[in-house]
mmCIF file of C-alpha atoms in Angstrom:
data_model
loop_
_atom_site.group_PDB
_atom_site.id
_atom_site.type_symbol
_atom_site.label_atom_id
_atom_site.label_comp_id
_atom_site.label_asym_id
_atom_site.label_seq_id
_atom_site.Cartn_x
_atom_site.Cartn_y
_atom_site.Cartn_z
ATOM 1 C CA UNK A 217 66.341 -17.920 -16.257
ATOM 2 C CA UNK A 218 63.733 -16.275 -18.378
ATOM 3 C CA UNK A 219 61.299 -13.791 -17.055
ATOM 4 C CA UNK A 220 57.764 -14.434 -17.967
ATOM 5 C CA UNK A 221 55.746 -11.381 -18.843
ATOM 6 C CA UNK A 222 52.035 -11.672 -18.310
ATOM 7 C CA UNK A 223 49.883 -9.577 -20.518
ATOM 8 C CA UNK A 224 46.349 -8.907 -19.219
ATOM 9 C CA UNK A 225 43.576 -9.187 -21.719
ATOM 10 C CA UNK A 226 39.939 -8.104 -21.698
ATOM 11 C CA UNK A 227 38.720 -11.436 -20.281
ATOM 12 C CA UNK A 228 40.868 -11.057 -17.167
ATOM 13 C CA UNK A 229 39.502 -7.566 -16.579
ATOM 14 C CA UNK A 230 35.922 -8.707 -17.099
ATOM 15 C CA UNK A 231 36.359 -11.699 -14.792
ATOM 16 C CA UNK A 232 37.686 -9.424 -12.041
ATOM 17 C CA UNK A 233 34.846 -6.914 -12.448
ATOM 18 C CA UNK A 234 31.918 -9.287 -12.822
ATOM 19 C CA UNK A 235 31.616 -10.189 -9.118
ATOM 20 C CA UNK A 236 31.312 -6.565 -7.902
ATOM 21 C CA UNK A 237 28.891 -5.760 -10.716
ATOM 22 C CA UNK A 238 26.676 -8.744 -9.898
ATOM 23 C CA UNK A 239 26.784 -7.887 -6.198
ATOM 24 C CA UNK A 240 25.757 -4.281 -6.898
ATOM 25 C CA UNK A 241 22.895 -5.381 -9.153
ATOM 26 C CA UNK A 242 21.696 -7.885 -6.530
ATOM 27 C CA UNK A 243 21.711 -5.219 -3.793
ATOM 28 C CA UNK A 244 19.827 -2.778 -6.016
ATOM 29 C CA UNK A 245 17.197 -5.420 -6.839
ATOM 30 C CA UNK A 246 16.721 -6.186 -3.142
ATOM 31 C CA UNK A 247 16.248 -2.484 -2.377
ATOM 32 C CA UNK A 248 13.662 -2.062 -5.150
ATOM 33 C CA UNK A 249 11.812 -5.184 -3.999
ATOM 34 C CA UNK A 250 11.804 -3.977 -0.380
ATOM 35 C CA UNK A 251 10.452 -0.560 -1.366
ATOM 36 C CA UNK A 252 7.671 -2.072 -3.460
ATOM 37 C CA UNK A 253 6.648 -4.371 -0.589
ATOM 38 C CA UNK A 254 6.638 -1.415 1.815
ATOM 39 C CA UNK A 255 4.441 0.611 -0.528
ATOM 40 C CA UNK A 256 2.048 -2.311 -0.980
ATOM 41 C CA UNK A 257 1.660 -2.899 2.746
ATOM 42 C CA UNK A 258 1.173 0.830 3.301
ATOM 43 C CA UNK A 259 -1.682 0.913 0.774
ATOM 44 C CA UNK A 260 -3.357 -2.137 2.315
ATOM 45 C CA UNK A 261 -3.044 -0.636 5.791
ATOM 46 C CA UNK A 262 -4.528 2.693 4.611
ATOM 47 C CA UNK A 263 -7.477 0.857 3.139
ATOM 48 C CA UNK A 264 -8.055 -1.082 6.361
ATOM 49 C CA UNK A 265 -7.785 2.043 8.532
ATOM 50 C CA UNK A 266 -10.310 3.941 6.390
ATOM 51 C CA UNK A 267 -12.826 1.095 6.494
ATOM 52 C CA UNK A 268 -12.426 0.716 10.272
ATOM 53 C CA UNK A 269 -12.868 4.476 10.753
ATOM 54 C CA UNK A 270 -16.089 4.482 8.736
ATOM 55 C CA UNK A 271 -17.430 1.508 10.695
ATOM 56 C CA UNK A 272 -16.589 3.118 14.048
ATOM 57 C CA UNK A 273 -18.183 6.410 13.057
ATOM 58 C CA UNK A 274 -21.284 4.532 11.900
ATOM 59 C CA UNK A 275 -21.578 2.727 15.235
ATOM 60 C CA UNK A 276 -20.952 5.988 17.111
ATOM 61 C CA UNK A 277 -23.729 7.667 15.137
ATOM 62 C CA UNK A 278 -26.080 4.827 16.045
ATOM 63 C CA UNK A 279 -25.110 5.080 19.718
ATOM 64 C CA UNK A 280 -25.601 8.859 19.833
ATOM 65 C CA UNK A 281 -28.578 9.345 17.529
ATOM 66 C CA UNK A 282 -30.305 5.950 17.681
ATOM 67 C CA UNK A 283 -30.097 5.366 13.929
ATOM 68 C CA UNK A 284 -27.469 4.630 11.345
ATOM 69 C CA UNK A 285 -26.570 7.533 9.024
ATOM 70 C CA UNK A 286 -28.298 7.687 5.651
ATOM 71 C CA UNK A 287 -25.203 8.582 3.632
ATOM 72 C CA UNK A 288 -21.453 8.584 3.922
ATOM 73 C CA UNK A 289 -21.614 12.374 3.435
ATOM 74 C CA UNK A 290 -23.408 12.630 6.776
ATOM 75 C CA UNK A 291 -20.477 10.879 8.462
ATOM 76 C CA UNK A 292 -18.032 13.231 6.778
ATOM 77 C CA UNK A 293 -19.935 16.326 7.863
ATOM 78 C CA UNK A 294 -20.815 15.330 11.429
ATOM 79 C CA UNK A 295 -18.322 12.695 12.594
ATOM 80 C CA UNK A 296 -15.002 13.854 11.179
ATOM 81 C CA UNK A 297 -14.449 11.136 8.599
ATOM 82 C CA UNK A 298 -12.056 12.262 5.863
ATOM 83 C CA UNK A 299 -12.057 10.261 2.633
ATOM 84 C CA UNK A 300 -9.596 10.866 -0.174
ATOM 85 C CA UNK A 301 -12.033 10.333 -3.033
ATOM 86 C CA UNK A 302 -9.199 10.338 -5.572
ATOM 87 C CA UNK A 303 -7.696 7.223 -3.918
ATOM 88 C CA UNK A 304 -10.723 5.334 -2.582
ATOM 89 C CA UNK A 305 -14.247 4.468 -3.652
ATOM 90 C CA UNK A 306 -16.676 3.903 -0.786
ATOM 91 C CA UNK A 307 -19.874 1.921 -1.205
ATOM 92 C CA UNK A 308 -22.300 2.711 1.625
ATOM 93 C CA UNK A 309 -25.649 0.973 1.330
ATOM 94 C CA UNK A 310 -28.294 1.173 4.051
ATOM 95 C CA UNK A 311 -31.417 -0.977 4.107
ATOM 96 C CA UNK A 312 -33.101 0.400 7.235
ATOM 97 C CA UNK A 313 -32.153 2.930 9.878
ATOM 98 C CA UNK A 314 -31.843 0.211 12.546
ATOM 99 C CA UNK A 315 -29.757 -2.283 10.499
ATOM 100 C CA UNK A 316 -26.009 -1.955 10.088
ATOM 101 C CA UNK A 317 -25.217 -0.693 6.579
ATOM 102 C CA UNK A 318 -23.110 -2.512 4.018
ATOM 103 C CA UNK A 319 -19.758 -0.697 3.861
ATOM 104 C CA UNK A 320 -17.151 -1.492 1.217
ATOM 105 C CA UNK A 321 -13.982 0.478 0.582
ATOM 106 C CA UNK A 322 -12.099 -0.097 -2.677
ATOM 107 C CA UNK A 323 -8.792 1.402 -3.683
ATOM 108 C CA UNK A 324 -8.844 3.157 -7.044
ATOM 109 C CA UNK A 325 -5.982 2.281 -9.357
#
């Protein structure tokens, strides 16, 4: 009876290593995708929170003083609104002191 000697070649090694490599790459891609989605939702939530805070402070100013503030700076100085001007652009347009102002918050890229 003859003994058969099996000699491994490069293809056998590659075939045995390809499944773990593909699995590792797939896991890494899922992690990167999850982190990017988390960052995106965090930015959207920050934008929403800032706009809601400005609106609430505007209504509070109207309730306390009987008029809407003239500028966003007035809200920052007197009602504790903190705006990161390097991240957000705020458009605050008032038509009359008794009409709710147009407030738009845009994230800077």
